[in-house]
Short mmCIF file of C-alpha atoms and ligand atoms in Angstrom, two decimals:
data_model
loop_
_atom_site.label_atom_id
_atom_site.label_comp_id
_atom_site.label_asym_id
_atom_site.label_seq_id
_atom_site.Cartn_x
_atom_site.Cartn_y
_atom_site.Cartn_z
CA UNK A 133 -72.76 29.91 15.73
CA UNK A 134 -73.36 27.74 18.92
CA UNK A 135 -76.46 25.61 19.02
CA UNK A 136 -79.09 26.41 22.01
CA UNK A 137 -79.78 22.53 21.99
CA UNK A 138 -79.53 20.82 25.76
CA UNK A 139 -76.82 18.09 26.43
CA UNK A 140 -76.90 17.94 29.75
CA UNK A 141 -79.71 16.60 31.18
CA UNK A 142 -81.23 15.89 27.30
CA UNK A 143 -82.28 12.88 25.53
CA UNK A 144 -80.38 11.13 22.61
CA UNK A 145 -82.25 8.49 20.63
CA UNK A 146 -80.20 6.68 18.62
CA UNK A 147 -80.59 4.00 15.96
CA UNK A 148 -78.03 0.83 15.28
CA UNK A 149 -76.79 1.71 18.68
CA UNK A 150 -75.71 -1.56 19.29
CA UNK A 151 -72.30 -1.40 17.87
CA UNK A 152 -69.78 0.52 15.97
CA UNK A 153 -70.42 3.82 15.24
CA UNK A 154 -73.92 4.35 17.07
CA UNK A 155 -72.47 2.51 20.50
CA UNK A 156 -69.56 6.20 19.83
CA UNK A 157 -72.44 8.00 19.64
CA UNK A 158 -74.52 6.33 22.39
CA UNK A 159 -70.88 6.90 24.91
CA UNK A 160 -70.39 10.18 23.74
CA UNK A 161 -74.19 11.36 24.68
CA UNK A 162 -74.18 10.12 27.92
CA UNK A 163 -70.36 11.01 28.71
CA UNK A 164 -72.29 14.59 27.88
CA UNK A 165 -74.95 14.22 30.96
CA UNK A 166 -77.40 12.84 28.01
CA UNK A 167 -79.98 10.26 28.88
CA UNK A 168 -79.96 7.92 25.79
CA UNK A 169 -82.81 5.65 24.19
CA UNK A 170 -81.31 2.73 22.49
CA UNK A 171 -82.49 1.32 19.43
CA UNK A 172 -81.34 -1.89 17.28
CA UNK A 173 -82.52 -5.29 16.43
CA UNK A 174 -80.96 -7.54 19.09
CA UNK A 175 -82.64 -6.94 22.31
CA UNK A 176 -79.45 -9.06 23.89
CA UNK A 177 -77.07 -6.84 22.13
CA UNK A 178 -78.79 -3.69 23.67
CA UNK A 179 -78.83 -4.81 27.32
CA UNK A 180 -75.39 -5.88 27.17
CA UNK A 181 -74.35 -2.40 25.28
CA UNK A 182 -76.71 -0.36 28.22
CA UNK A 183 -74.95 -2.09 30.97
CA UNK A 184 -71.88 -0.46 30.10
CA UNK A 185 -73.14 3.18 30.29
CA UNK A 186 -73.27 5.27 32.95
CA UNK A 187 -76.54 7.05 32.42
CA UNK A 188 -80.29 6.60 32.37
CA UNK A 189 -80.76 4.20 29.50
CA UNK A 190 -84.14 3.15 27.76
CA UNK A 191 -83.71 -0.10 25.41
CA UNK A 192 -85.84 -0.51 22.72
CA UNK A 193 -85.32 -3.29 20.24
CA UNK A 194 -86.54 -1.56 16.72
CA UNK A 195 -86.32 -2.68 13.30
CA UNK A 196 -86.12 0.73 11.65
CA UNK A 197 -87.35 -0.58 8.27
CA UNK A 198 -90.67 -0.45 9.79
CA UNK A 199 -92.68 2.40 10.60
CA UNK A 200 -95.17 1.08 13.24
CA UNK A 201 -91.74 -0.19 15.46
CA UNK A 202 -89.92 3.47 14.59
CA UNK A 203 -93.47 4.92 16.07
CA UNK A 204 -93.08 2.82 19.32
CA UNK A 205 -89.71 3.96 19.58
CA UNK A 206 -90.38 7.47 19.37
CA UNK A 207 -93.50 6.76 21.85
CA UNK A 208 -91.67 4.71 24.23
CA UNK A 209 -88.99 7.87 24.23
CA UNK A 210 -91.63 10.23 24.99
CA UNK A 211 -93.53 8.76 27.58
CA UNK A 212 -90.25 8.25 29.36
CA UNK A 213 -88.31 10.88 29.16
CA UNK A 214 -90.98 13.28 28.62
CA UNK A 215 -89.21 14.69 24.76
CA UNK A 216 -86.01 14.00 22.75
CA UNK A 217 -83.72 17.09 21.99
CA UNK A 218 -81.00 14.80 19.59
CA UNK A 219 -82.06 12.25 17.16
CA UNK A 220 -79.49 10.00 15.41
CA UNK A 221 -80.76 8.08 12.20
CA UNK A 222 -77.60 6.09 12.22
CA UNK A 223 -78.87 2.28 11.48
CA UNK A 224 -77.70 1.49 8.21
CA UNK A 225 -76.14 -1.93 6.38
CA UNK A 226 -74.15 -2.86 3.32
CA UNK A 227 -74.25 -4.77 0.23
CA UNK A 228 -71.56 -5.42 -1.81
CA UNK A 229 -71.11 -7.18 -5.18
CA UNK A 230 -71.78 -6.40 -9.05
CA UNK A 231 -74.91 -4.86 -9.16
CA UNK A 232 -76.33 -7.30 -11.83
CA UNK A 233 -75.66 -10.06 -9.34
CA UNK A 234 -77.34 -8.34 -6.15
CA UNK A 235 -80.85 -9.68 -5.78
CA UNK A 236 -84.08 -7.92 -5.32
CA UNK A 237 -84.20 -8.35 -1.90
CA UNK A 238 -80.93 -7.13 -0.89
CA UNK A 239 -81.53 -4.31 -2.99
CA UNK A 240 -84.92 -3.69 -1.05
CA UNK A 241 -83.80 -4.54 2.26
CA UNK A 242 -80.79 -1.90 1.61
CA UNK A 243 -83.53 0.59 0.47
CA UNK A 244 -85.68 -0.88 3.47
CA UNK A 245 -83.03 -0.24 6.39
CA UNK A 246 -81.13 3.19 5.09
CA UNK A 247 -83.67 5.11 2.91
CA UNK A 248 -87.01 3.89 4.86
CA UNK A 249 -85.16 3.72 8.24
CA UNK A 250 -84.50 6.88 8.05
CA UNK A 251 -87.96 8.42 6.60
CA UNK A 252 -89.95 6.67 9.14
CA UNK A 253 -87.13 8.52 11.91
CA UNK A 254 -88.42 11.68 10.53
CA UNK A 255 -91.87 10.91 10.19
CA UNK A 256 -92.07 9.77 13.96
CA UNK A 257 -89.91 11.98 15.58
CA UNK A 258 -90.51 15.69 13.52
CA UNK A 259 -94.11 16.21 14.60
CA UNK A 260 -93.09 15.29 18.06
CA UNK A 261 -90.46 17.58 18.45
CA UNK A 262 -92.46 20.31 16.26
CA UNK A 263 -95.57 19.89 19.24
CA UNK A 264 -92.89 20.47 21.73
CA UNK A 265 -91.59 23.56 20.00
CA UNK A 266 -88.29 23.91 21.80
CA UNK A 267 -84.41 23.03 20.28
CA UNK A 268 -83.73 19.65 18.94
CA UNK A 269 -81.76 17.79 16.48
CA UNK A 270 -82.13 15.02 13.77
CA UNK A 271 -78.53 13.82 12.40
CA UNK A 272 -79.11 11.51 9.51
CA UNK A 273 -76.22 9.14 8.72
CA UNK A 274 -75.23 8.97 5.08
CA UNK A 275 -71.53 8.45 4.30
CA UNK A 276 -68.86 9.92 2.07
CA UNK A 277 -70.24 7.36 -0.38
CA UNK A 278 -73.38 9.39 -1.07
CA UNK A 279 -70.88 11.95 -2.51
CA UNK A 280 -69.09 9.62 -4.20
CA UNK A 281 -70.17 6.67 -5.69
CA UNK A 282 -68.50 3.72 -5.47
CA UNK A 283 -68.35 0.14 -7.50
CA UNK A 284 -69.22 -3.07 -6.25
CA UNK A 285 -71.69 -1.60 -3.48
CA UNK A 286 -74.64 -0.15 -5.46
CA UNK A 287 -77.39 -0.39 -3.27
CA UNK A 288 -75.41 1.72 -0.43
CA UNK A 289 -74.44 3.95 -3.20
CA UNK A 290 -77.58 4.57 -4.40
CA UNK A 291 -79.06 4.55 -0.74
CA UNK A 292 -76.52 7.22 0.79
CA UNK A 293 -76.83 9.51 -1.79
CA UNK A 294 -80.50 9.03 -1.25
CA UNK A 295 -80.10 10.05 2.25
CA UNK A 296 -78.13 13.45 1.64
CA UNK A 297 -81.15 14.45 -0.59
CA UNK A 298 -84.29 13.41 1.73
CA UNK A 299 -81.99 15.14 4.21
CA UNK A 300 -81.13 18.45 2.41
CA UNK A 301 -85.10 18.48 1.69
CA UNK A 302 -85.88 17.93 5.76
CA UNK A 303 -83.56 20.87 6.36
CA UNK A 304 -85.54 23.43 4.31
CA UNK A 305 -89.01 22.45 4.98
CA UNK A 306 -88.19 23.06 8.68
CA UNK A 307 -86.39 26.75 7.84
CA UNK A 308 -89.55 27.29 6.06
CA UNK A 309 -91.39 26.87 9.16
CA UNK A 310 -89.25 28.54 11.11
CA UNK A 311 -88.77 25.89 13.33
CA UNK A 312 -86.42 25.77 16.50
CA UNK A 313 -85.08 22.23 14.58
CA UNK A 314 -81.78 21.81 13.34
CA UNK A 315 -80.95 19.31 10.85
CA UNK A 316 -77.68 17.92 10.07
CA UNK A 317 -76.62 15.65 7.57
CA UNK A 318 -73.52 13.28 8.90
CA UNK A 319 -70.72 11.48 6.28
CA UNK A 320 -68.71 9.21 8.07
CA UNK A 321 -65.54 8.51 5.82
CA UNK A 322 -63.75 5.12 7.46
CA UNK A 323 -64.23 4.13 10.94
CA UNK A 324 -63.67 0.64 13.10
CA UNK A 325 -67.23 -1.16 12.32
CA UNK A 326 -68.44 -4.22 11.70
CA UNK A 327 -70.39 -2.35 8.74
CA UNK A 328 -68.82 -4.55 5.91
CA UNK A 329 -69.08 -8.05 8.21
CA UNK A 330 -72.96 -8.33 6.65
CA UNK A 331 -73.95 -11.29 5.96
CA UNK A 332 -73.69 -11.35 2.02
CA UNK A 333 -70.25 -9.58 2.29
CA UNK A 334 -67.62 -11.74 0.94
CA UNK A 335 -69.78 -14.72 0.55
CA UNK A 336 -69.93 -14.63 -3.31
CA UNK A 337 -67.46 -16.89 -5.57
CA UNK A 338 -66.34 -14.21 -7.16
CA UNK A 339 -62.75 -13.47 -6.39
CA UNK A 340 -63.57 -9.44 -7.58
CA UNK A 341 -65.91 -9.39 -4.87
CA UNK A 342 -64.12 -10.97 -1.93
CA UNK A 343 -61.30 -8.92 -2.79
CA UNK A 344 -63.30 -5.69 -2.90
CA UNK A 345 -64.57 -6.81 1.05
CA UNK A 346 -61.31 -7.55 2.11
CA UNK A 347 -59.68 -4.33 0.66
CA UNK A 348 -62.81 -2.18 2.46
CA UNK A 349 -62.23 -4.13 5.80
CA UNK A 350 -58.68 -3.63 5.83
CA UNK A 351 -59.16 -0.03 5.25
CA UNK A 352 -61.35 0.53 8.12
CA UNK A 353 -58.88 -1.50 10.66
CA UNK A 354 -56.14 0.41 9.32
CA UNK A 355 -57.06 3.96 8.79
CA UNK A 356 -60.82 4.29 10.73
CA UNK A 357 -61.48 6.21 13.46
CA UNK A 358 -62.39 4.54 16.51
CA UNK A 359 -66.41 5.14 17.15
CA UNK A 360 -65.39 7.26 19.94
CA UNK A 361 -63.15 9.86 18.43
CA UNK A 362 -65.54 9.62 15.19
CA UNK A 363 -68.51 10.31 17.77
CA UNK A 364 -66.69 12.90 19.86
CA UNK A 365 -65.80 15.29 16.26
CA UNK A 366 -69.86 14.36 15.56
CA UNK A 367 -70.96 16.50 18.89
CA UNK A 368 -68.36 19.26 18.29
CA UNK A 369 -70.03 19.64 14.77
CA UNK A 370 -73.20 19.90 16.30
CA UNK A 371 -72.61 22.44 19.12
CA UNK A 372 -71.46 24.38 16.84
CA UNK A 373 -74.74 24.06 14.78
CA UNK A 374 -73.16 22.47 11.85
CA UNK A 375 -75.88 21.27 8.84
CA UNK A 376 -72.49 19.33 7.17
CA UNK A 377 -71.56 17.21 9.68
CA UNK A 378 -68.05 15.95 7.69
CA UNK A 379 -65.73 14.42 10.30
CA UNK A 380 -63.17 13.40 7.87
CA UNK A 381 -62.89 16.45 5.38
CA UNK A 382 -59.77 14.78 4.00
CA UNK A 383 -61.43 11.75 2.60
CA UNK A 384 -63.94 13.67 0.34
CA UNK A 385 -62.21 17.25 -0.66
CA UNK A 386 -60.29 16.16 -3.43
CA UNK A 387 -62.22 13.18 -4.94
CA UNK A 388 -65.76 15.59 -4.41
CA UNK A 389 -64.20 18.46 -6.28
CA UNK A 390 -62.67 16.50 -8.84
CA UNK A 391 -66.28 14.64 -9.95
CA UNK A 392 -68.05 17.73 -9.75
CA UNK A 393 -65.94 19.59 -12.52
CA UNK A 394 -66.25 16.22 -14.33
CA UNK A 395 -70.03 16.13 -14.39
CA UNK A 396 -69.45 20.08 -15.31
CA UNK A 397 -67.07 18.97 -18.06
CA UNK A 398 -69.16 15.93 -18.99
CA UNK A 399 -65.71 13.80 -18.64
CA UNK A 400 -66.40 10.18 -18.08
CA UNK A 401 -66.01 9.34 -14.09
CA UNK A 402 -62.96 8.51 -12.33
CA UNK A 403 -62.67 5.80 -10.23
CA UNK A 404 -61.87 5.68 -6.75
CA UNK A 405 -58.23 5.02 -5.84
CA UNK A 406 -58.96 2.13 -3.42
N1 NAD B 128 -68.03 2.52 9.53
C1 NAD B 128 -67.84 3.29 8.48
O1 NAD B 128 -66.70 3.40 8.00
C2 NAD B 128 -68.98 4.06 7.88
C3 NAD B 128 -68.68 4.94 6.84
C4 NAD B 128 -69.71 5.68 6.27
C5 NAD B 128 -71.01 5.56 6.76
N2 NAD B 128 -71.27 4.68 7.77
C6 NAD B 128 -72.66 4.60 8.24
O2 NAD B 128 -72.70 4.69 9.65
C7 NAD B 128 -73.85 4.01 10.15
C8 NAD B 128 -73.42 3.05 11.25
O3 NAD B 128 -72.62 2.04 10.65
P1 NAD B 128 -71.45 1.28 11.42
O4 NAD B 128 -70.23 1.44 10.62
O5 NAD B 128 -71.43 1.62 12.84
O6 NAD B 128 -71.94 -0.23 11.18
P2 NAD B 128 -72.30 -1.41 12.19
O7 NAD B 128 -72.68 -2.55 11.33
O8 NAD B 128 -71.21 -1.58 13.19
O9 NAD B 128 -73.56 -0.83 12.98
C9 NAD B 128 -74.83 -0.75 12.38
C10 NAD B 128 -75.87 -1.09 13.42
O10 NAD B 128 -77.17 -0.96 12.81
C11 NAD B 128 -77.96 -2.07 13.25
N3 NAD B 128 -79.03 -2.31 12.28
C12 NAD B 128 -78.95 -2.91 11.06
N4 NAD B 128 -80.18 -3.00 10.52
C13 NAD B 128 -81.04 -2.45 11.40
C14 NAD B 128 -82.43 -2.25 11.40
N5 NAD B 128 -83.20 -2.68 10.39
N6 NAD B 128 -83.00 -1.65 12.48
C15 NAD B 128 -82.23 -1.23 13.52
N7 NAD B 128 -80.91 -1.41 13.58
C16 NAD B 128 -80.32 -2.00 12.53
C17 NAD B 128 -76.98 -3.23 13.34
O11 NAD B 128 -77.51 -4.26 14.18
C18 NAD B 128 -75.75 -2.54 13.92
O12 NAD B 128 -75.74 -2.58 15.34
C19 NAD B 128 -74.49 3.33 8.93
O13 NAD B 128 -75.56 4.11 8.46
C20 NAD B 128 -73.36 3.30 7.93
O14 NAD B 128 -73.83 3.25 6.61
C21 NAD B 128 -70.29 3.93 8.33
#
């Protein structure tokens, strides 16, 4: 099936736009005659990104943890481009390290940025483009990892899979309404991102952990997509009007099929190979 939703000429918002896999996202929606609204936390960071596109570009510096700035954003998007047809809940971060030693506040700020982000995305956006009534598009970013958990990174764990339910929820409420809204869900296996450079990453004294970070950034330099290819299989998914937006089928066929007859076997879990 081919999506009715407008490219050319439409509007992209999208969130942690700054870098890795949202600046793909960004180039790929304007390389498709999109205008794009930027969103991330360094207002710096932005301008420098939007100087490098060749399309109408709105900046707007948003910390998507909180709702009133994710409710400017979506305002500042309407009153300049007049609607958004695409919206990208991509901002996420990481946490790494054994989940008894991960504080409360890296825990909340994980919950804050990827769970939160993301709800106050919807919560902004969806009556917008309900009022509006014509074809549009939230993407919410999970990962492979909220298919299959993973140790030493909990709170991403816990917050990915987190995002593939809210998201699978979104997705019937608007069927039920018979909405002109598509919903997809996107799982990014590896790609070239500065996702594990967080601040906390690597920073412990535990050798486990550092060795766990290192392993995960070698991984992505090695075998991740760049942003742009990554971003350019993410539009092909949605023109063709794809709710599983899985770039990287190889990453997760195996490993998902093999923990799903395990839960249905009630064998203990096996852990990844990495
Ligand atoms: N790179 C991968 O291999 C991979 C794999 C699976 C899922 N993902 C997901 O893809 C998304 C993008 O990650 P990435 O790899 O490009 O990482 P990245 O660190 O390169 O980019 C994330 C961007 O989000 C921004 N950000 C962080 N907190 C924010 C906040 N509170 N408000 C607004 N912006 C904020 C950062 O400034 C950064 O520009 C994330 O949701 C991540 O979990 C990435």
């Amino acid at each position: 099936m081919t999506s009715s939703l407008r490219f050319d000429g439409g509007t992209a918002v999208i969130t942690g736009a700054a870098s890795g896999i949202g600046s793909g996202l960004a180039r790929q929606a304007a390389t498709l005659g999109m205008r794009v609204v930027l969103a991330d936390l360094d207002p710096a960071a932005l301008d420098a990104f939007a100087a490098t596109l060749d399309t109408d570009v709105l900046c707007v510096p948003t910390d998507v943890s909180r709702p009133e700035a994710v409710e400017a954003l979506a305002e500042a998007a309407w009153s300049r481009f007049g609607g958004v047809d695409l919206l990208f809940n991509n901002a996420g971060v990481m946490a790494t390290g054994f989940s008894w030693e991960i504080t409360p506040e890296r825990f909340e700020h994980s919950f804050a940025v990827n769970v939160h982000g993301v709800m106050n995305g919807i919560r902004s956006f969806v009556p917008r483009m309900l009022a509006r009534n014509l074809p549009a598009r939230v993407v919410n970013t999970a990962s492979v990892g909220g298919f299959l958990p993973s140790p030493m990174m909990s709170p991403y764990s816990a917050t990915k899979f987190a995002v593939v339910a809210l998201t699978e929820s979104l997705y019937g409420e608007l069927k039920m309404l018979g909405s002109p809204i598509g919903v997809s869900l996107l799982a990014p296996g590896p790609v070239k991102s500065g996702i594990f450079n967080d601040p906390f990453g690597g920073s412990h004294d535990r050798p486990e952990v550092r060795g766990f970070v290192d392993t995960m950034r070698t991984m992505l330099d090695t075998y991740g997509l760049t942003p742009d290819a990554f971003a350019q299989r993410v539009f092909e998914g949605i023109r063709e009007d794809r709710y599983w937006l899985i770039p990287q089928p190889e990453i997760i066929d195996g490993a998902l099929q093999q923990r799903t007859e395990s839960i249905l076997a009630a064998r203990n879990p096996v852990l990844p190979s990495y």
